[in-house]
Every structure is written in C-alpha cells, then in structure tokens.
Amino acid sequence: MTIGHDVASLIALARPCRRIVAFTGAGISTESGIPDYRGPGGVWERNAPPTLSDFRENAQTRLTYWHERRARYPALRDTDPNAGHFALARLQSVGRLTHIITQNIDGLHQKAGSPAKTTIELHGTAHKVRCLDCFASWPAAAIQARLAQEAIPGCANCGGMLRAATVLFGQTLPDDALRRTFDVARASDLVLVVGSSLVVQPAARIPEFAVAAGARLAIINNEPTPLDGIADVVVRASAGLVLSALANALLDQVEATGSG
Ligand code: NAD
Ligand code: ZN
C-alpha cells in the first residue's frame, strides 16, 4: 500500500481498471467554498442539523430552518463546481468512470456535467423541496419564491410539512438509491473515495463492501480515514489537483489507444 502524495501510484492503479466508481463526500466541494462537516465552519445547512422528529414536532425548529434556508440557499444555488467535479465529469463522459456515488447534497457533480442517471445522491439534494407526508416535490426555486410571503411554507397538495429533499441524521436512506449503490459497488473494479471522512454510516460501508466484492480501493483525502488500512493507494492531498492529474492521465490513454 502507498500512503502519501503519490499521484503516480494512483494513476498506475487506475489505468487498467474499466469499471471505476467515485464515492465522494463533503471534501470534494470545499474547493468550491462549501465547508465540510468536520472542518471549521461546520455543515452547510445548520451547525447542528435537526432530527426529523424535532422538525416535525417543533414549530420553532421549522421557523428557524426556513428562515436560514431563505437566507442561505441562494449562495448554494450560485456555487460553482471546482476542478475535482469537472475532472470526474470528464472521466464519465469518456466512459472511464461508470458512476459517481455522492454523499453531498449540493448538486455540484451535475452542475459540472455529470449525468443525473449515473450520479447517485445517497443523501438527497438541497435543490428540491419535498413534502414529508405525501412526498410531492418541487424545485427549490419555486419554494424559495414563496418564502418572500410565507415564514413556513406548506405542501400545496396536502397541506403537509415541507423540507429540503435531504436525508437527516437518524433517517434511513432511500431504498432505491441504496440498492443501486450496492449494485454499482458490486460491479466496480476500483472505488475512488474522494473527500470523505468515511465515518457517516451506512454510506461509509459502501467502499468496504466493494472491496469485499473484489474491487481495488483508492482514497484521496486530506486526513486519515478508517479505511486507509485496506486501501491500495491513499493520496493525502487536495482533491482538485489529484483528480485533474488523474483525468489528464486517463484521458491521454483514451486518446492514445482510441478506447476507454
Ligand atoms: P466529512 O466532512 O465528514 O469529511 C470530509 C473529509 O474531506 C475530511 O476528512 C477532510 O479532511 C477532507 N477534505 C476536505 N477538503 C478536502 C480537499 N479539498 N481535498 C481532499 N480532502 C478534503 O464529509 P463526509 O464524509 O461527506 O460526511 C459529511 C456528511 O455531511 C455527509 O453525510 C454529507 O451528506 C453532509 N454534508 C454535505 C455537504 C455538501 O453537500 N457539500 C457539506 C457538508 C456536509
Ligand atoms: Zn403533501
């Protein structure tokens, strides 16, 4: 195993692989200006995200939530992807990366050009708002417009409670996303973990599952993770730089051989 700033080892590992899957976390978006969960500044949405039962039972929690969302959503909406998101999208576009599984809710992979079909948002998205009761959903912009008049918007369908379509701590992950994720992980020959502390469960079990099913593992993260010990390569460096170098190397290979 190699641990360090060794991008050459990562490129050598990835070169022969044909079913590469990226597993991304908050760390891929810090270079776009969105703080990660563990880093200084805390989470994007709230410093201490409410639990679902707190949100349902407490009108003050909902009031504070919508007040903050009204003030903060525009900045997220206007955030641009960075070199790391673009590098993964380039690899997807030539078939060198089959899927992106992301824990992020910021939508930056799709903004960089990653197809929605092969980009699985395990924890949902901040760019939609969903009814907790009838599950109808709306683009965030439609609800944002209502916030000019309404302190706590309700579901236009059933009068139920609305919230961003993201998974809260303590909530189970959507079955469909989870099933697809395990299928993708099982079929992969290399999982590239990017910018994840790998401590949020059950998401963090996915790379481990892929390894047990025969995949190689590379981890690109600024700090140690609990899976470093089973990784083939660990690169402790900035995601944007490392992924750009990887994409350049693998795309040169595509051009040289005429195949992906
Ligand atoms: P995390 O915050 O627990 O870990 C991020 C890791 O990325 C850290 O270990 C950090 O050292 C590393 N990192 C930060 N910037 C980096 C960079 N430029 N290059 C390489 N590594 C870098 O993130 P997580 O594992 O994704 O868990 C956080 C949870 O909070 C997730 O469930 C996620 O849904 C949510 N969250 C999402 C966002 C977002 O959508 N952008 C932001 C914050 C939190
Ligand atoms: Zn409803």
Coordinates of N, CA, C and O and ligand atoms in Angstrom, one line a residue, residues 25-27 29-31 34-38 43-44 103-106 123 195-198 200 220-223 237-239, ligand 1:
G25 N -17.5 12.8 -0.9 CA -18.0 13.4 0.3 C -17.8 14.9 0.3 O -17.3 15.5 -0.7
A26 N -18.1 15.5 1.4 CA -18.1 16.9 1.5 C -16.7 17.5 1.1 O -16.7 18.7 0.6
G27 N -15.6 16.8 1.2 CA -14.3 17.3 0.9 C -14.1 17.6 -0.6 O -13.2 18.4 -0.9
S29 N -16.1 19.3 -2.3 CA -16.8 20.6 -2.5 C -16.2 21.7 -1.7 O -16.6 22.9 -1.9
T30 N -15.2 21.4 -0.8 CA -14.6 22.5 -0.1 C -13.9 23.5 -1.0 O -13.8 24.7 -0.7
E31 N -13.3 23.0 -2.1 CA -12.6 23.9 -3.0 C -13.6 24.8 -3.8 O -13.2 25.7 -4.5
I34 N -17.7 25.4 -0.1 CA -18.7 24.9 0.9 C -17.9 24.1 2.0 O -17.2 23.2 1.7
P35 N -18.1 24.6 3.2 CA -17.4 23.9 4.3 C -17.8 22.4 4.4 O -18.9 22.1 4.2
D36 N -16.8 21.6 4.8 CA -17.2 20.2 5.0 C -17.8 20.0 6.4 O -17.9 21.0 7.2
Y37 N -18.1 18.8 6.8 CA -18.8 18.6 8.0 C -17.9 18.7 9.2 O -18.2 19.3 10.2
R38 N -16.7 18.2 9.0 CA -15.8 18.1 10.2 C -14.9 19.3 10.3 O -14.4 19.7 11.3
V43 N -21.3 22.3 9.1 CA -22.1 21.9 7.9 C -22.7 23.1 7.2 O -22.9 24.2 7.8
W44 N -23.1 22.9 6.0 CA -23.7 24.0 5.2 C -25.0 24.4 5.7 O -25.3 25.5 6.0
Q103 N -22.2 11.6 -1.3 CA -23.0 11.9 0.0 C -23.4 13.3 0.0 O -24.1 13.8 0.9
N104 N -23.0 14.1 -1.0 CA -23.2 15.5 -1.0 C -24.6 15.8 -1.5 O -25.2 15.1 -2.3
I105 N -25.1 17.0 -1.0 CA -26.5 17.4 -1.3 C -26.4 18.7 -2.2 O -27.4 19.3 -2.4
D106 N -25.2 19.0 -2.6 CA -25.0 20.4 -3.2 C -25.3 20.4 -4.7 O -25.3 21.5 -5.3
H123 N -27.6 11.0 -0.1 CA -28.3 11.8 1.0 C -29.3 12.8 0.4 O -29.6 13.7 1.2
G195 N -12.6 12.9 -0.6 CA -13.1 13.9 0.3 C -14.2 13.4 1.2 O -15.2 14.0 1.4
S196 N -14.0 12.2 1.8 CA -14.9 11.7 2.8 C -14.2 11.2 4.0 O -13.2 10.5 3.9
S197 N -14.7 11.6 5.2 CA -14.0 11.1 6.4 C -14.4 9.6 6.7 O -13.8 9.0 7.5
L198 N -15.4 9.1 5.9 CA -15.8 7.7 6.0 C -16.2 7.3 7.4 O -16.0 6.2 7.9
V200 N -19.6 8.5 8.4 CA -21.1 8.6 8.4 C -21.6 7.3 7.8 O -21.3 6.8 6.7
I220 N -8.6 9.4 -1.7 CA -8.0 10.8 -1.9 C -8.6 11.6 -0.8 O -9.8 12.0 -0.9
N221 N -7.9 11.9 0.3 CA -8.4 12.7 1.4 C -7.3 13.4 2.1 O -6.2 12.8 2.3
N222 N -7.6 14.6 2.6 CA -6.6 15.4 3.4 C -6.2 14.7 4.7 O -5.1 15.0 5.1
E223 N -7.1 13.9 5.3 CA -6.7 13.3 6.6 C -6.9 11.8 6.5 O -7.6 11.3 5.6
A237 N -3.9 14.5 -0.3 CA -3.7 15.8 -1.0 C -5.0 16.3 -1.5 O -6.0 15.7 -1.3
S238 N -5.0 17.6 -2.0 CA -6.2 18.2 -2.4 C -6.9 17.5 -3.6 O -6.3 17.2 -4.6
A239 N -8.2 17.3 -3.4 CA -9.0 16.5 -4.4 C -8.9 17.2 -5.8 O -8.8 16.4 -6.8
Ligands
NAD1 P1 -16.8 15.0 6.2 O1 -16.9 16.4 6.4 O2 -17.0 14.1 7.3 O3 -15.3 14.7 5.7 C1 -14.7 15.4 4.7 C2 -13.3 14.9 4.5 O4 -12.7 15.6 3.4 C3 -12.4 15.3 5.7 O5 -11.7 14.1 6.1 C4 -11.4 16.4 5.1 O6 -10.1 16.2 5.6 C5 -11.4 16.0 3.7 N1 -11.2 17.2 2.8 C6 -11.7 18.5 2.9 N2 -11.4 19.2 1.8 C7 -10.6 18.4 1.0 C8 -10.0 18.6 -0.2 N3 -10.0 19.8 -0.8 N4 -9.3 17.6 -0.7 C9 -9.2 16.3 -0.1 N5 -9.8 16.1 1.1 C10 -10.5 17.1 1.6 O7 -17.6 14.6 4.9 P2 -18.5 13.3 4.6 O8 -17.7 12.1 4.8 O9 -19.1 13.6 3.2 O10 -19.7 13.3 5.6 C11 -20.4 14.6 5.8 C12 -21.9 14.4 5.8 O11 -22.5 15.7 5.8 C13 -22.4 13.7 4.6 O12 -23.4 12.9 5.0 C14 -22.9 14.8 3.7 O13 -24.2 14.5 3.2 C15 -23.1 16.0 4.6 N6 -22.5 17.3 4.0 C16 -22.6 17.6 2.7 C17 -22.0 18.8 2.2 C18 -22.2 19.1 0.7 O14 -23.2 18.7 0.1 N7 -21.2 19.8 0.1 C19 -21.3 19.6 3.0 C20 -21.2 19.2 4.4 C21 -21.8 18.1 4.9

